[in-house]
Tab-separated table of N, CA and C in Angstrom:
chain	number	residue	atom	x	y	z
A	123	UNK	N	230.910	7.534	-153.838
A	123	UNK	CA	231.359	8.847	-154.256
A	123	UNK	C	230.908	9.906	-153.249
A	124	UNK	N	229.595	9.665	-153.131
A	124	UNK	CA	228.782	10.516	-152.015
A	124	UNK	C	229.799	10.858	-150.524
A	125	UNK	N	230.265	9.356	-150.464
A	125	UNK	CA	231.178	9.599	-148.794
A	125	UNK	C	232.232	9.970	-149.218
A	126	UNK	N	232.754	9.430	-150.032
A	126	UNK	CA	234.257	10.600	-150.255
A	126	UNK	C	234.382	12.065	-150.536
A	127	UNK	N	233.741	12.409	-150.985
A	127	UNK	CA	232.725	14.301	-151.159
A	127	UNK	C	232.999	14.389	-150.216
A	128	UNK	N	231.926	13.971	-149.043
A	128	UNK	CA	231.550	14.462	-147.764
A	128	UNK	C	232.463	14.585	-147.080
A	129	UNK	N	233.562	13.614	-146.951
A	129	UNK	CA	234.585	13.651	-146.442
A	129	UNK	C	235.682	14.648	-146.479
A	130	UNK	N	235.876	14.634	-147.741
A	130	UNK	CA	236.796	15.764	-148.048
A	130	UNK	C	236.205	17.677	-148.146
A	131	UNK	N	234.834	17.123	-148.015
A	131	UNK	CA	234.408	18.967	-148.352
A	131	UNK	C	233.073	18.586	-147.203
A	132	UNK	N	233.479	19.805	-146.266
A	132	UNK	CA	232.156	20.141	-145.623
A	132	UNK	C	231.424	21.545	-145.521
A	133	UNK	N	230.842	21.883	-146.331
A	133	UNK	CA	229.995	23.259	-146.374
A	133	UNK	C	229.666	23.107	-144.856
A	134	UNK	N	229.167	24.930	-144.606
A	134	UNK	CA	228.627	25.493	-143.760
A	134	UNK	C	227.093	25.500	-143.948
A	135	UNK	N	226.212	25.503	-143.119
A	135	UNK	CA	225.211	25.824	-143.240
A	135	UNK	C	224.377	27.290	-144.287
A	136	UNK	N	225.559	28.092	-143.972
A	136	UNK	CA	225.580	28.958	-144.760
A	136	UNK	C	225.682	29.489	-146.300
A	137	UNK	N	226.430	27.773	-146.598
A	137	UNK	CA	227.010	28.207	-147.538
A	137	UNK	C	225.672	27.876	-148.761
A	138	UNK	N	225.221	26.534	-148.023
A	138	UNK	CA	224.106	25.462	-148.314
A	138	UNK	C	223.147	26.794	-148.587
A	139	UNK	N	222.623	27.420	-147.603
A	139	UNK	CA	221.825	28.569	-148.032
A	139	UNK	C	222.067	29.650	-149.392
A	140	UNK	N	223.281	29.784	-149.369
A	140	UNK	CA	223.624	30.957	-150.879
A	140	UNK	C	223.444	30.325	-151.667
A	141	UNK	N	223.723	28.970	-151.929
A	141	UNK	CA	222.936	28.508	-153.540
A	141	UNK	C	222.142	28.004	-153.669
A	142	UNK	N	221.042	27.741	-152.619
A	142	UNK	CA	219.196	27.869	-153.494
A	142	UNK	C	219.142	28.341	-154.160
A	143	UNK	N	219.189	29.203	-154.398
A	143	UNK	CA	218.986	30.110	-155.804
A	143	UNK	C	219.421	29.664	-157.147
A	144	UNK	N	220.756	29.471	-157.013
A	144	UNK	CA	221.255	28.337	-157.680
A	144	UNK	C	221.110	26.908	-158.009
A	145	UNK	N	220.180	26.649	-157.753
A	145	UNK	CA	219.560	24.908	-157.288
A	145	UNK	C	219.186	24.275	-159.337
A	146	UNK	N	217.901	25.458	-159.410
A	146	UNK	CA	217.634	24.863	-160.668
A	146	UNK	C	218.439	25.133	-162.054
A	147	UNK	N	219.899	26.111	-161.502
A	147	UNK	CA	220.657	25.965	-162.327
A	147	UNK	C	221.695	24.676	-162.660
A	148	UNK	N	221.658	24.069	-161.164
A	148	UNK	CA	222.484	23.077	-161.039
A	148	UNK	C	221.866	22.028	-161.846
A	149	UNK	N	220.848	22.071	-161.576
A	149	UNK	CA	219.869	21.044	-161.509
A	149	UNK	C	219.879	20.371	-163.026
A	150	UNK	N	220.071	21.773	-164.212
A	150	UNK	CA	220.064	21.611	-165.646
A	150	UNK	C	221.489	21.094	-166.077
A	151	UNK	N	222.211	21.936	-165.503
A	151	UNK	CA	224.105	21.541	-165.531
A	151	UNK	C	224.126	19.855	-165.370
A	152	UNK	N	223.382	19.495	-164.051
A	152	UNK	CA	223.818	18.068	-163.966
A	152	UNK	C	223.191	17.373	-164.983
A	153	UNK	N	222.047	17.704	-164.867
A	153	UNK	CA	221.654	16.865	-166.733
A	153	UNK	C	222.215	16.881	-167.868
A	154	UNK	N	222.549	17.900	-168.105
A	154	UNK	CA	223.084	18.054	-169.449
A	154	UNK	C	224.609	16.877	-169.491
A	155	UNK	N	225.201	17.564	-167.968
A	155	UNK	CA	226.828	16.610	-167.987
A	155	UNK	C	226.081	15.191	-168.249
A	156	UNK	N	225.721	15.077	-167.521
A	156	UNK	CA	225.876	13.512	-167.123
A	156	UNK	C	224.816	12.903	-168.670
A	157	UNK	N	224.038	13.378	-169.331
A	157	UNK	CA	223.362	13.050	-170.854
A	157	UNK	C	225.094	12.707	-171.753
A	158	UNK	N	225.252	14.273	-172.090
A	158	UNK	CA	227.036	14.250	-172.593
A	158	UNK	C	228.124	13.367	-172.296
A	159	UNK	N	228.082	12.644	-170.942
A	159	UNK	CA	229.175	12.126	-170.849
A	159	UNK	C	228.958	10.248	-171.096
A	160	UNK	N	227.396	10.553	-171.032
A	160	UNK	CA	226.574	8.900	-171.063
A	160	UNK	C	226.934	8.779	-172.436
A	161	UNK	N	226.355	10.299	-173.322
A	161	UNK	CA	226.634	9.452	-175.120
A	161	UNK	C	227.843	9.734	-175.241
A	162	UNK	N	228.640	10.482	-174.941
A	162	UNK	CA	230.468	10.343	-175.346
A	162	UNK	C	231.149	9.297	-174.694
A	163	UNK	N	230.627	8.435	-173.808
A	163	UNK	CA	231.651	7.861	-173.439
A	163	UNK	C	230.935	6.028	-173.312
A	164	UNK	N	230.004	6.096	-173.425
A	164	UNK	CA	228.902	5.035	-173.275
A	164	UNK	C	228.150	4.730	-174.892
A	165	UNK	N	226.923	5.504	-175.064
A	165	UNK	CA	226.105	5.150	-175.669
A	165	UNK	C	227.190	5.505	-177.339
A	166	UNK	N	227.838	5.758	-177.755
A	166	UNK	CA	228.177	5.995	-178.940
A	166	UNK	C	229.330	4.665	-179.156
A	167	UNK	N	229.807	4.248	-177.835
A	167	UNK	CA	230.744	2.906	-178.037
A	167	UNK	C	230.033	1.558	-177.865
A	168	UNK	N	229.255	1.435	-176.954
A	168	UNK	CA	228.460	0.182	-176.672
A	168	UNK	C	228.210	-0.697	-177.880
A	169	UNK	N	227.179	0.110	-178.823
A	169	UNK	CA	226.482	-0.500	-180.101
A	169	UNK	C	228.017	-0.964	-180.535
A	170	UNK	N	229.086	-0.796	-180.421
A	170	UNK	CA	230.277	-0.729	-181.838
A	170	UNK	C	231.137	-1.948	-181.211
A	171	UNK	N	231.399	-1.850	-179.630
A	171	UNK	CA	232.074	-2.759	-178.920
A	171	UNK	C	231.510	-4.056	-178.764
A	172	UNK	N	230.479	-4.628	-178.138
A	172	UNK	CA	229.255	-5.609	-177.947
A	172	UNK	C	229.841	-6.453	-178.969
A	173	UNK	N	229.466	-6.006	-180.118
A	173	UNK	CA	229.052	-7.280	-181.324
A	173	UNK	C	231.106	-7.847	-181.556
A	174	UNK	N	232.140	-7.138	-181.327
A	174	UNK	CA	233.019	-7.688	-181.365
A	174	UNK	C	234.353	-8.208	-180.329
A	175	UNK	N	233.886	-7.935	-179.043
A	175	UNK	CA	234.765	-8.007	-178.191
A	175	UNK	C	233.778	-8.607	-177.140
A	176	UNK	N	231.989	-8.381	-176.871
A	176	UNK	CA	231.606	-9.433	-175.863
A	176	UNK	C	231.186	-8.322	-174.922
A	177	UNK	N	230.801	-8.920	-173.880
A	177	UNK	CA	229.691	-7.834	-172.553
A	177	UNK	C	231.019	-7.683	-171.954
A	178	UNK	N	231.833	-8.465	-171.510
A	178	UNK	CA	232.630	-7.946	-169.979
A	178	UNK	C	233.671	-6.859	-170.994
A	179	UNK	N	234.096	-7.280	-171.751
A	179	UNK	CA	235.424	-6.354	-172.386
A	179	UNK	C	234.508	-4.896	-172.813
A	180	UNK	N	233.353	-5.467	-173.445
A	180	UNK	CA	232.799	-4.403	-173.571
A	180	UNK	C	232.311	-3.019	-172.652
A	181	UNK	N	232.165	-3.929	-171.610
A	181	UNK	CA	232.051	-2.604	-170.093
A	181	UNK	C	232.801	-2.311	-169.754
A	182	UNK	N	234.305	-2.648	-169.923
A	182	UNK	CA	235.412	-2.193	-169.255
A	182	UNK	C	236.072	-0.683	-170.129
A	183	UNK	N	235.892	-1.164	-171.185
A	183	UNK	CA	236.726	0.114	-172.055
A	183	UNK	C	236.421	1.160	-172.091
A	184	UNK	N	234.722	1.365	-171.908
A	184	UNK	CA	233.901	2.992	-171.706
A	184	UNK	C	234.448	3.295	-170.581
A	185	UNK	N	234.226	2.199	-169.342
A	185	UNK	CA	234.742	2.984	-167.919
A	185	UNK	C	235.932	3.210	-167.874
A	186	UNK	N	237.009	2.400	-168.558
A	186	UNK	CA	238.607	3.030	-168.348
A	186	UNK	C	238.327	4.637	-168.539
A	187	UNK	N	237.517	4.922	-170.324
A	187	UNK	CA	237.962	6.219	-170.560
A	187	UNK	C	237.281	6.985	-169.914
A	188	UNK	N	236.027	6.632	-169.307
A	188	UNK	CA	235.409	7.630	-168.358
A	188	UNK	C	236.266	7.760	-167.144
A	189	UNK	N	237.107	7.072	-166.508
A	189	UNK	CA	238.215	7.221	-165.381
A	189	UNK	C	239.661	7.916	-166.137
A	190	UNK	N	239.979	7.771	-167.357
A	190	UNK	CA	240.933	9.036	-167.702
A	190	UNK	C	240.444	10.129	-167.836
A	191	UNK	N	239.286	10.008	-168.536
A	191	UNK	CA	238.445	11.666	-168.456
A	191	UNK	C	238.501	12.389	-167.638
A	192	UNK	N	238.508	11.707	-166.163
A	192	UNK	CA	238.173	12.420	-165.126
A	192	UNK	C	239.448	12.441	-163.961
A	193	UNK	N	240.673	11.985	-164.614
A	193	UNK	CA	241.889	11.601	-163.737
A	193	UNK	C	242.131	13.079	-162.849
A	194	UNK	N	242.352	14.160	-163.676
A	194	UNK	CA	242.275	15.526	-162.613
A	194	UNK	C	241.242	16.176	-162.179
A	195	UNK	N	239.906	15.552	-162.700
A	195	UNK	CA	238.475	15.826	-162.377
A	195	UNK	C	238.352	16.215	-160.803
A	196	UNK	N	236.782	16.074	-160.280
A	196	UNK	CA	236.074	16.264	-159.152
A	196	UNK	C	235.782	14.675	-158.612
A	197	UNK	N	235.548	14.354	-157.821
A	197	UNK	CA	236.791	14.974	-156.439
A	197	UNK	C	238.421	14.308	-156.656
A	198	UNK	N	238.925	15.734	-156.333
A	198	UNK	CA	240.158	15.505	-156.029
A	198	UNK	C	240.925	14.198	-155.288
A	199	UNK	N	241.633	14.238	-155.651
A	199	UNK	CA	242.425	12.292	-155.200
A	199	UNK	C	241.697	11.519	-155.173
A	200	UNK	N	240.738	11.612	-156.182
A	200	UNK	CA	240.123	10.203	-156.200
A	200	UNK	C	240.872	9.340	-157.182
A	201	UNK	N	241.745	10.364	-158.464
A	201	UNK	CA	242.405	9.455	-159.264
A	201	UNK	C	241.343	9.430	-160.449
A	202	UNK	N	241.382	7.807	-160.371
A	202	UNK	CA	240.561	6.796	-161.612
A	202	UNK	C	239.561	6.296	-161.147
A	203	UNK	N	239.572	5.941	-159.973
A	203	UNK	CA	239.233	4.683	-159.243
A	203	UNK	C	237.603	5.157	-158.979
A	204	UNK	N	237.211	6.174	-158.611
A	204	UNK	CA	235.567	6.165	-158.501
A	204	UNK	C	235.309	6.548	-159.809
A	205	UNK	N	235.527	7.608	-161.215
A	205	UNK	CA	234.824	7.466	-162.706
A	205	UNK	C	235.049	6.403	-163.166
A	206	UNK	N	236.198	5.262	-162.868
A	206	UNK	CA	236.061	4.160	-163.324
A	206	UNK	C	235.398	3.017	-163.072
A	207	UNK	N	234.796	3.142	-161.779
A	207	UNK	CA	233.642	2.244	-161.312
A	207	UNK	C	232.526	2.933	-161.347
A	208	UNK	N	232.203	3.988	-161.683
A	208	UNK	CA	230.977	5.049	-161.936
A	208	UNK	C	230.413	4.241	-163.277
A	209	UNK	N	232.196	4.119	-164.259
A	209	UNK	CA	231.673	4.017	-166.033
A	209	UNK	C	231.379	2.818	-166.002
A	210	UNK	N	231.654	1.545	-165.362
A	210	UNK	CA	231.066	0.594	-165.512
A	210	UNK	C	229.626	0.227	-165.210
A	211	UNK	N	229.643	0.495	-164.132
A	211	UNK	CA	227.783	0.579	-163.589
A	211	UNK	C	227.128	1.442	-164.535
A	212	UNK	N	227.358	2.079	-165.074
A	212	UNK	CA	226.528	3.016	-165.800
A	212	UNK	C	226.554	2.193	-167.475
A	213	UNK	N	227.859	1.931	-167.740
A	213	UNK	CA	227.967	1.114	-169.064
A	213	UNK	C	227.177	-0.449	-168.943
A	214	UNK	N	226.907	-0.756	-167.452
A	214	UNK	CA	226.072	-2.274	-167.024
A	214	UNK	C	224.924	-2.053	-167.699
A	215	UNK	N	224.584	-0.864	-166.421
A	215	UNK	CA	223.065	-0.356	-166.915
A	215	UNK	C	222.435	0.129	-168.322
A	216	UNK	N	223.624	0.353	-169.070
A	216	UNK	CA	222.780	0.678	-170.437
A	216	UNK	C	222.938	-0.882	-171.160
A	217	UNK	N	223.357	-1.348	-170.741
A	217	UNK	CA	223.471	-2.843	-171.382
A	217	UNK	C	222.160	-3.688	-171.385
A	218	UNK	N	222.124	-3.696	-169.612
A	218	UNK	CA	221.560	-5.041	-169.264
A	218	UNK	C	219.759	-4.063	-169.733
A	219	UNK	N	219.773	-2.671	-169.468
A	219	UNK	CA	218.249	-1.965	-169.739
A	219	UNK	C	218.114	-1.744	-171.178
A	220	UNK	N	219.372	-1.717	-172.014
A	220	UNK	CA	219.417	-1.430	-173.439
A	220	UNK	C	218.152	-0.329	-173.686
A	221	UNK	N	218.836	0.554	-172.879
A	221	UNK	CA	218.533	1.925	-172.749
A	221	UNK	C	219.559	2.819	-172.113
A	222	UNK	N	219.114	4.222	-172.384
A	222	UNK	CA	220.401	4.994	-172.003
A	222	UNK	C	219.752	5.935	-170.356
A	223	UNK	N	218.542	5.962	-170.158
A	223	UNK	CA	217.640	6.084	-168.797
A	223	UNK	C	218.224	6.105	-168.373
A	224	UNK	N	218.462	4.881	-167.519
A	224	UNK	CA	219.371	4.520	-166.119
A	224	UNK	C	220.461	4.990	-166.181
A	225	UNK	N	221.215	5.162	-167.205
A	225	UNK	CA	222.750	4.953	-167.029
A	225	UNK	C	222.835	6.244	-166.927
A	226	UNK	N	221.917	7.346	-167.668
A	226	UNK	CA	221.711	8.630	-167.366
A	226	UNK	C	221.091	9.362	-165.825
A	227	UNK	N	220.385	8.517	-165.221
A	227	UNK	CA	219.503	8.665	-163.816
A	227	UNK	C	220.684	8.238	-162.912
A	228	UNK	N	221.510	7.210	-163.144
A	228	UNK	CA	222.465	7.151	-162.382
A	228	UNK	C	223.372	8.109	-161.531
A	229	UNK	N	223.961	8.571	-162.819
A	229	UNK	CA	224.931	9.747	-162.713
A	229	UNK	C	224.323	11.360	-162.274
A	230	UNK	N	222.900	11.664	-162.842
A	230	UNK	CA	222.534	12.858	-162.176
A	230	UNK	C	222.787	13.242	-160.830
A	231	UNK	N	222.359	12.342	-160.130
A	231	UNK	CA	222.467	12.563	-158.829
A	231	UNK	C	224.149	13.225	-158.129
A	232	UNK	N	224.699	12.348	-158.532
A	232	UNK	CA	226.384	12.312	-158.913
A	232	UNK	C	226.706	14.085	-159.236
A	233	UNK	N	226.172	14.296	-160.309
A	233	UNK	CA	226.686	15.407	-161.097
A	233	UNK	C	226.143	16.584	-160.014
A	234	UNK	N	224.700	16.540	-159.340
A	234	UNK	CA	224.177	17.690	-158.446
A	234	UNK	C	225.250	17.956	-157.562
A	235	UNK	N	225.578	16.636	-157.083
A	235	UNK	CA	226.699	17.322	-155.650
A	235	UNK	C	227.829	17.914	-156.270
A	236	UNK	N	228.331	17.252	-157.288
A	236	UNK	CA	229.416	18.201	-157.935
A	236	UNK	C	229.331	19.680	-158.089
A	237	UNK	N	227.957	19.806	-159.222
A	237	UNK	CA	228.409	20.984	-159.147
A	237	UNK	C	227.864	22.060	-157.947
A	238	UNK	N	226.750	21.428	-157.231
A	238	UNK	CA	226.890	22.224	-155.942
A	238	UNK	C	227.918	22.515	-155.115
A	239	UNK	N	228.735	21.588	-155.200
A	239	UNK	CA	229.997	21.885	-154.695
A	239	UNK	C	230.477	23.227	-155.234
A	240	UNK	N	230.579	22.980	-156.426
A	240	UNK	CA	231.105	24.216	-157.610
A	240	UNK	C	230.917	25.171	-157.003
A	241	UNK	N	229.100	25.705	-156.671
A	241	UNK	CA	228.215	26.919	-156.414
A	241	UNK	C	228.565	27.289	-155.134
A	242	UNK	N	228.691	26.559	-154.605
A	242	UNK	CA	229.663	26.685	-153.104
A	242	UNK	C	230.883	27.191	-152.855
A	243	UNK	N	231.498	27.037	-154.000
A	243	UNK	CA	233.630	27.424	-153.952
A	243	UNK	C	233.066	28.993	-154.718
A	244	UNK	N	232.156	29.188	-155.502
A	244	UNK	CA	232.190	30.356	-155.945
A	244	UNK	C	231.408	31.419	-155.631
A	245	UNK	N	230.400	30.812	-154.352
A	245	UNK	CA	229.513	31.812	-153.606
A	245	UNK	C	230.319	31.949	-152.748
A	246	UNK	N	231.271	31.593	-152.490
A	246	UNK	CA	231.705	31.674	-150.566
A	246	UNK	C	233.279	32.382	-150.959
């Protein structure tokens, strides 16, 4: 995800500078998304899917809807294809840790560049 960002968006040095300030706002934004999107789209289906459909079917169906969720999402032309391999690794990780941690630590990182990106299109 990281190289396709980069690819398609390159801040200025400058721009990187106007939202420090903005940093530990981001910082809460990406937590909160990426908590929200772990129990809406992960942790509230897992427990329900598992016991009747099995581990592999079961990881696939959170990540489909986490890849429609995000079909006109960030970044642009990515489609499906990176939230839908995002929702699986993240739906792995709450599996195989049977915890929601990881699958949450995962995605933070994820969510910072986003919305720094954000703080960037609207400082500049």
């Amino acid at each position: 995800a990281l190289l396709v960002i980069s690819l398609g968006f390159r801040p200025s040095l400058e721009s990187l500078g106007k939202i420090v300030p903005l940093f530990p706002a981001i910082l809460i934004f990406a937590a909160l998304n990426s908590f929200n999107e772990n129990f809406a789209s992960r942790a509230s289906l897992l427990p329900r899917l598992l016991p009747v459909f099995g581990k592999a079917q079961s990881l696939l169906l959170p990540a489909v809807f986490f890849g429609m969720w995000h079909y006109y999402g960030f970044p642009p032309g990515t489609g499906m294809i990176l939230p839908i391999f995002l929702g699986w690794v993240s739906a792995k990780a709450m599996v195989e840790t049977k915890g929601f941690f990881w699958s949450w630590a995962i995605q933070v990182p994820l969510d910072v560049i986003v919305f720094s990106i954000y703080a960037i299109l609207f400082v500049s």
